Short mmCIF file of N, CA, C and O in Angstrom, two decimals:
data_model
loop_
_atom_site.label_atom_id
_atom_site.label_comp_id
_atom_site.label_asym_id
_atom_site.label_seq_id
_atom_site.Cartn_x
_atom_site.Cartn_y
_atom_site.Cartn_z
N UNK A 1 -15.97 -3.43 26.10
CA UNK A 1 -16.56 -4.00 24.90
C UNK A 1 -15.52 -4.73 24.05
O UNK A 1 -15.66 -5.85 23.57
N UNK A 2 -14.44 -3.92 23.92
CA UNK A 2 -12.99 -4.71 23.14
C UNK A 2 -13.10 -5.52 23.75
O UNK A 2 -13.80 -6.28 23.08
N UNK A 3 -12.81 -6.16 25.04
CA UNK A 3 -12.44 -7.23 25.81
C UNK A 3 -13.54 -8.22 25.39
O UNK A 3 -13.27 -9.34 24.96
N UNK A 4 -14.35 -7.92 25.47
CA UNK A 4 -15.72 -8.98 24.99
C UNK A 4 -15.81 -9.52 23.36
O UNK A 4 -16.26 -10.62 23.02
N UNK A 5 -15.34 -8.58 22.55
CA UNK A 5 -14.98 -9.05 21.13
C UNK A 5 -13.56 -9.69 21.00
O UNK A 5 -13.49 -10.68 20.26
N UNK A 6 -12.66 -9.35 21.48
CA UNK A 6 -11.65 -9.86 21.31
C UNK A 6 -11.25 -10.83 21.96
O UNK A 6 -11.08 -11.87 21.32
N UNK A 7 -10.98 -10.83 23.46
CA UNK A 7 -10.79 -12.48 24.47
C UNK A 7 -12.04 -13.32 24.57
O UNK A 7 -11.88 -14.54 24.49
N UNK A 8 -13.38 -12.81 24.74
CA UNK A 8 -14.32 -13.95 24.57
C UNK A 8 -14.87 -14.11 23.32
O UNK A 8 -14.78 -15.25 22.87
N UNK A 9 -15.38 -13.36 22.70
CA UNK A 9 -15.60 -14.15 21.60
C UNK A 9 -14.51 -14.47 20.65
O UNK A 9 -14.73 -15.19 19.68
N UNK A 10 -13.18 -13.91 20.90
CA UNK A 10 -12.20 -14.95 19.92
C UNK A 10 -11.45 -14.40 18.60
O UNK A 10 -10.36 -14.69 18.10
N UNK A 11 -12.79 -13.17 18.12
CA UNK A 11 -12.28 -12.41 17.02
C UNK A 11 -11.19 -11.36 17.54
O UNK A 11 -11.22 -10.48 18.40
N UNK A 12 -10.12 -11.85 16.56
CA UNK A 12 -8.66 -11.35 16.86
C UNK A 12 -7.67 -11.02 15.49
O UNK A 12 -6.49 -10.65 15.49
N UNK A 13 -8.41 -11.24 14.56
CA UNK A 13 -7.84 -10.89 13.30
C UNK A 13 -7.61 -9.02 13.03
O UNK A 13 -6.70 -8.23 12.78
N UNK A 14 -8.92 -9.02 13.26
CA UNK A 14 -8.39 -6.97 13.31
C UNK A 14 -7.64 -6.62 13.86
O UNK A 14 -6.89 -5.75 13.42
N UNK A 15 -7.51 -7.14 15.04
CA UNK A 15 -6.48 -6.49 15.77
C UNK A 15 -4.92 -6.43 15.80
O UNK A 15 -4.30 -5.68 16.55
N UNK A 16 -4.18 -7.55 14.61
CA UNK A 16 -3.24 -7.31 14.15
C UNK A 16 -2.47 -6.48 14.16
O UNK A 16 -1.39 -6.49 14.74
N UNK A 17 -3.05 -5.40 13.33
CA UNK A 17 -2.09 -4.24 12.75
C UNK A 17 -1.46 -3.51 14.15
O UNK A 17 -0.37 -2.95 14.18
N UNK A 18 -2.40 -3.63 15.28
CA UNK A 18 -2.05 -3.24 16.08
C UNK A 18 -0.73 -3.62 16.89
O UNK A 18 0.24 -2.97 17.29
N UNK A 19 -1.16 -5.08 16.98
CA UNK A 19 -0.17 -5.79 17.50
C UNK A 19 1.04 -5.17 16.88
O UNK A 19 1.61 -4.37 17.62
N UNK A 20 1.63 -5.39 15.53
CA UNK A 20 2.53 -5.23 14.86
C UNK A 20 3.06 -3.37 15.08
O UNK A 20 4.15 -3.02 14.62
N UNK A 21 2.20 -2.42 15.75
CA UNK A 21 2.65 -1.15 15.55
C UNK A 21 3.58 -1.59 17.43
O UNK A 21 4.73 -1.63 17.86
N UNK A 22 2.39 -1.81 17.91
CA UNK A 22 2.80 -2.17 18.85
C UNK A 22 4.22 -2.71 19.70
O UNK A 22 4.80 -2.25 20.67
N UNK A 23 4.48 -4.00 18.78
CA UNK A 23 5.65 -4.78 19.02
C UNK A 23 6.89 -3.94 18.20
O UNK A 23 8.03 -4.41 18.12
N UNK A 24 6.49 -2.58 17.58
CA UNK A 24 7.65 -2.04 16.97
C UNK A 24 7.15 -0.39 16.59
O UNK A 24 7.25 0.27 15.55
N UNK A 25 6.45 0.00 18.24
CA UNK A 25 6.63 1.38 18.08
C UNK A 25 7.97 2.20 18.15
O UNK A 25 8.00 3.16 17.39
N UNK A 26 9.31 1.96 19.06
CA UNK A 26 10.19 3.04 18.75
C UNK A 26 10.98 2.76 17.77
O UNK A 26 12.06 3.35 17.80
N UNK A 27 10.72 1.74 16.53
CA UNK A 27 10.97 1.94 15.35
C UNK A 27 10.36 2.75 14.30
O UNK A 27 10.93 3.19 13.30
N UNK A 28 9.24 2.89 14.62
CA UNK A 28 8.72 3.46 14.01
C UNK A 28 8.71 5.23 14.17
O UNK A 28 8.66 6.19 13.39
N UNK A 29 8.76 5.12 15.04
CA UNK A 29 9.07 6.71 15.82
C UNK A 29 10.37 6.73 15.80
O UNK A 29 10.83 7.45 16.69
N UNK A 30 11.27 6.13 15.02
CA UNK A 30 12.77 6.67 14.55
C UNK A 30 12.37 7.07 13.44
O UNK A 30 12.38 8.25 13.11
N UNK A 31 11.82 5.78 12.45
CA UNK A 31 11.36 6.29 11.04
C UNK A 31 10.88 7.49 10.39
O UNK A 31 11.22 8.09 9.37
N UNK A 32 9.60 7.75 11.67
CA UNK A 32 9.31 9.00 11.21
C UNK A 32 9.30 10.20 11.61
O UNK A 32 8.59 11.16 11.31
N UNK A 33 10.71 9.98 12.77
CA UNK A 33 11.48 11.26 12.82
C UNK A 33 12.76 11.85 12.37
O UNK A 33 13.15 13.01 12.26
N UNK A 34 13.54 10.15 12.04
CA UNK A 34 14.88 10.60 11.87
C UNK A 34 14.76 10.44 10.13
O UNK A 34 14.98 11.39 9.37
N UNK A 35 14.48 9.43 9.78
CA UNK A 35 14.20 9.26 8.59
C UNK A 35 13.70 10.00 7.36
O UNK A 35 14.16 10.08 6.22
N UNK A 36 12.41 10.62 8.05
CA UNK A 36 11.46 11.16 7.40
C UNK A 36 10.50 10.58 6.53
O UNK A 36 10.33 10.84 5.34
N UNK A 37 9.73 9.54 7.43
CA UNK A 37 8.52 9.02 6.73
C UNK A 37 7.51 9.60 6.43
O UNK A 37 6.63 9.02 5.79
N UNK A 38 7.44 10.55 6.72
CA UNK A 38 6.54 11.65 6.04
C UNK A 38 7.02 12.58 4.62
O UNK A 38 6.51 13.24 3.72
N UNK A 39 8.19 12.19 5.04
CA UNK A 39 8.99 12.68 3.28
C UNK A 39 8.36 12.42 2.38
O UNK A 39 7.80 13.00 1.45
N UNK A 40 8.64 10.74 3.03
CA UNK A 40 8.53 9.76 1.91
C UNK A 40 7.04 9.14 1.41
O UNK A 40 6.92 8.19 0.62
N UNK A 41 6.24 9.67 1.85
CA UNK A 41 4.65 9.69 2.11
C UNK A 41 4.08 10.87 0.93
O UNK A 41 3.27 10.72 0.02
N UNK A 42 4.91 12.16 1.39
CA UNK A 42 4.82 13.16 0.29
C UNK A 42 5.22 13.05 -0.94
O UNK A 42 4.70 13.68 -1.86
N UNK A 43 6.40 12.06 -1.14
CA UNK A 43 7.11 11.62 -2.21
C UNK A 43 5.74 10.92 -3.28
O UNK A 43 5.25 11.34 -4.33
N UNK A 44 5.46 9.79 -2.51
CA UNK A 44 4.35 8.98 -2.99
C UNK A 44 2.89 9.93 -3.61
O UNK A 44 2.39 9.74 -4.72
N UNK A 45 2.36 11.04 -2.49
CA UNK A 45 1.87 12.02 -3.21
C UNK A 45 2.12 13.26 -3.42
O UNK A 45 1.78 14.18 -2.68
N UNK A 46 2.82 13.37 -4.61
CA UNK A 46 3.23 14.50 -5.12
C UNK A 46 2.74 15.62 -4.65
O UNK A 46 1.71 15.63 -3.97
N UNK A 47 3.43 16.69 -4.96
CA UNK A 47 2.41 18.02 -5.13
C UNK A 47 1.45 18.17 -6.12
O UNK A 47 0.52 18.90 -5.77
N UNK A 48 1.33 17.51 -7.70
CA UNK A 48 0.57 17.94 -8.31
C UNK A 48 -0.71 17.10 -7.80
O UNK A 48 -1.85 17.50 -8.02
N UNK A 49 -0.42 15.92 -7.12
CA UNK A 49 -1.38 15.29 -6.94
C UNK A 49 -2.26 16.27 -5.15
O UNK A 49 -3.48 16.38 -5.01
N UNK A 50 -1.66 16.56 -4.55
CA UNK A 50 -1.79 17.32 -3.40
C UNK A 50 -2.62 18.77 -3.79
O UNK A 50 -3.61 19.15 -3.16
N UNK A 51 -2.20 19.32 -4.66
CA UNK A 51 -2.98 20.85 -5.17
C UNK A 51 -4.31 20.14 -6.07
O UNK A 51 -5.39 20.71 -6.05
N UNK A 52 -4.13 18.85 -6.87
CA UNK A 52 -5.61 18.43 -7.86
C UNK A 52 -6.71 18.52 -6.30
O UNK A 52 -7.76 19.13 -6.10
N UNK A 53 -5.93 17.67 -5.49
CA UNK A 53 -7.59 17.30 -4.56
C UNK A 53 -7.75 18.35 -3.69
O UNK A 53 -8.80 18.40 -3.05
N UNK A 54 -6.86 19.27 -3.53
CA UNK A 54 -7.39 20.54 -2.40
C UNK A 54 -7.92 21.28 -3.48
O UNK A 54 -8.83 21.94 -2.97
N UNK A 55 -7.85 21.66 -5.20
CA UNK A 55 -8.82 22.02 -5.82
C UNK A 55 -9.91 21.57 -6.26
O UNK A 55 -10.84 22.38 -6.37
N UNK A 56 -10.11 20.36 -6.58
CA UNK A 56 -11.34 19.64 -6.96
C UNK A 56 -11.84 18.91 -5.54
O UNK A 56 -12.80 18.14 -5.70
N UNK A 57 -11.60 18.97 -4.92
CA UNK A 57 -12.14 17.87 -3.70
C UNK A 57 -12.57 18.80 -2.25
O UNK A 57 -13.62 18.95 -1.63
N UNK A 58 -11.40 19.24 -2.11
CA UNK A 58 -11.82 20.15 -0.90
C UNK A 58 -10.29 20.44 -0.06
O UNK A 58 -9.25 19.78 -0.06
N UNK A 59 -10.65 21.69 0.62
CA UNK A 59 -9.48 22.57 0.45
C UNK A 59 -8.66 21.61 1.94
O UNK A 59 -9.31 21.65 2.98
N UNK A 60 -7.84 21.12 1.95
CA UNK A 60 -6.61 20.35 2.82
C UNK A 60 -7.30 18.84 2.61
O UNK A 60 -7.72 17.95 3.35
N UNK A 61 -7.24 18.93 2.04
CA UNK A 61 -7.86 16.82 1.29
C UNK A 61 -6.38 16.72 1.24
O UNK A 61 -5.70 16.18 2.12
N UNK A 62 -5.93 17.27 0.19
CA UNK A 62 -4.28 16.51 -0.31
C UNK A 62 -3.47 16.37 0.62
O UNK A 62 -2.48 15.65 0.42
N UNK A 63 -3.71 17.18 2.23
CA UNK A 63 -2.63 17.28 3.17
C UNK A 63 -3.06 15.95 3.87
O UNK A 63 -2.06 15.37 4.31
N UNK A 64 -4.72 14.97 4.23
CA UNK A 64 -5.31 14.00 4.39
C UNK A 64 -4.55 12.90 4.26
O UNK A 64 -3.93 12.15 5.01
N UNK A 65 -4.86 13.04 2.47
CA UNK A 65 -3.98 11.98 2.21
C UNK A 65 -2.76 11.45 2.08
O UNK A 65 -2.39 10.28 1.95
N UNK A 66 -1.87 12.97 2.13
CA UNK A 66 -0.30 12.66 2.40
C UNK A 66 -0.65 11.71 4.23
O UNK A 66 -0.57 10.53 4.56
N UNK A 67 -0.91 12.56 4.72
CA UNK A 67 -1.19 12.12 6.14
C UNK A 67 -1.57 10.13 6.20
O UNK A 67 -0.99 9.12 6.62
N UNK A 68 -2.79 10.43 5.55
CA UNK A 68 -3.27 8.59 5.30
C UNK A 68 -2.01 7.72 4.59
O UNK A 68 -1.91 6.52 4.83
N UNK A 69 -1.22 8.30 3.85
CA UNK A 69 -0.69 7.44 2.51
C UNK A 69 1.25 7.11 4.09
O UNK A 69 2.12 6.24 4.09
N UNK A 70 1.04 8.26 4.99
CA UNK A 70 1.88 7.97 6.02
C UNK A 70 1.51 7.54 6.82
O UNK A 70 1.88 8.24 7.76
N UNK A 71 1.00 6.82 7.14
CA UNK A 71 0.06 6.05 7.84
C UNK A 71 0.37 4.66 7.32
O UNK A 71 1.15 3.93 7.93
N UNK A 72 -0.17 4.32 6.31
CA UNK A 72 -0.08 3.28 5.58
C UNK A 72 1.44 2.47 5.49
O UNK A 72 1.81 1.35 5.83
N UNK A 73 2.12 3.68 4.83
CA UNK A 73 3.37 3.27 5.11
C UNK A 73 4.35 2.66 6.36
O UNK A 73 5.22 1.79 6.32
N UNK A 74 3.84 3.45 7.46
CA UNK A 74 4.41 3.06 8.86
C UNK A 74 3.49 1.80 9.38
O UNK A 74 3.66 1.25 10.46
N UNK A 75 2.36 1.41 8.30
CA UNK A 75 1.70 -0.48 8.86
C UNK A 75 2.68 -1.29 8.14
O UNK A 75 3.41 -2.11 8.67
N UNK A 76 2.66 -1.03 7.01
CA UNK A 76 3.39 -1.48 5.71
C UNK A 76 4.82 -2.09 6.62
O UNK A 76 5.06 -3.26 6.91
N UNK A 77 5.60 -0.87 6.92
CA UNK A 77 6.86 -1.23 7.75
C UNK A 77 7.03 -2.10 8.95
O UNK A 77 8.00 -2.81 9.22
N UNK A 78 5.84 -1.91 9.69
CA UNK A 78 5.68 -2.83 10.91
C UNK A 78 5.21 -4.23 10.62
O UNK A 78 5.69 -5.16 11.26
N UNK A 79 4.19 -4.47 9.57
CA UNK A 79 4.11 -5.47 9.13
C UNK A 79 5.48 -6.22 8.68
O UNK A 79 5.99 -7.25 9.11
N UNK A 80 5.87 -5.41 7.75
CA UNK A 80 7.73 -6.87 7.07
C UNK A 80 8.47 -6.86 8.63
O UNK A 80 8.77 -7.94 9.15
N UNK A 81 8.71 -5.69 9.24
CA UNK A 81 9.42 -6.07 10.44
C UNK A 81 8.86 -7.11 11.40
O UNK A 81 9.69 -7.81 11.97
N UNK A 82 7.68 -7.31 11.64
CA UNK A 82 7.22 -8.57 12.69
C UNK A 82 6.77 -9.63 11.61
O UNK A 82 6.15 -10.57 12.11
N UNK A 83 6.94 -9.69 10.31
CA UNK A 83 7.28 -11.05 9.51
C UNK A 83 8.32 -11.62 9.55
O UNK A 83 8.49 -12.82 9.71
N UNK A 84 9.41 -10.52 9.36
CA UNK A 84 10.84 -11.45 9.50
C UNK A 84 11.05 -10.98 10.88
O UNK A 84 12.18 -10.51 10.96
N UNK A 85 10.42 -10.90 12.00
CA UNK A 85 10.87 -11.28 13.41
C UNK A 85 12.12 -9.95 13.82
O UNK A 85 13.05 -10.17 14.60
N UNK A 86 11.92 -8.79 13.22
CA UNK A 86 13.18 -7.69 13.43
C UNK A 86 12.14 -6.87 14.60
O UNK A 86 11.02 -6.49 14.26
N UNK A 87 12.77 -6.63 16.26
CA UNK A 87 12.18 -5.77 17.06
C UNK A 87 13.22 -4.92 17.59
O UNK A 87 14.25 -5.56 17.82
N UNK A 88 13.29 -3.56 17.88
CA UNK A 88 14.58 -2.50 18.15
C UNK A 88 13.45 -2.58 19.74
O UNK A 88 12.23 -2.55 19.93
N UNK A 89 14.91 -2.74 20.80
CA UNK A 89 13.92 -3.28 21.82
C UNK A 89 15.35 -2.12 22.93
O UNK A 89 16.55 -1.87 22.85
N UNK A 90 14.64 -1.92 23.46
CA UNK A 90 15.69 -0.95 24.64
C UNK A 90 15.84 -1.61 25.92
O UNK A 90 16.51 -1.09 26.81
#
């Protein structure tokens, strides 16, 4: 079905982000092992913000969105790296 949305009919814009994790997965899998992009994900949501939504929202929401907000971050990174053309290539 991908193959039919994407090479014949042409739509290829979604599929971006992919491309970009793609063309710079074992950078990214340095990032967020040696680095600690998940640190830095937690950084972004605090703990107070992490304990508000597992109390008002539902109980491991805040662990979600640390999770989502690291996520984001590791497109974020792959994106500037395949803008300015940087690939860690073995």
């Amino acid at each position: 079905f991908h193959h039919f949305i994407v090479d014949v009919c042409g739509f290829q814009k979604w599929c971006q982000p992919f491309v970009w994790i793609g063309m710079n997965s074992i950078t990214i899998y340095l990032a967020v092992n040696i680095n600690g992009l998940s640190k830095l994900a937690e950084r972004f949501v605090c703990g107070d913000v992490r304990a508000f939504l597992d109390a008002n929202v539902a109980k491991g929401f805040g662990g979600l969105v640390i999770a989502l907000t690291g996520l984001a971050l590791a497109v974020l990174l792959c994106w500037f790296l395949h803008r300015k053309k940087i690939f860690l290539r073995v």
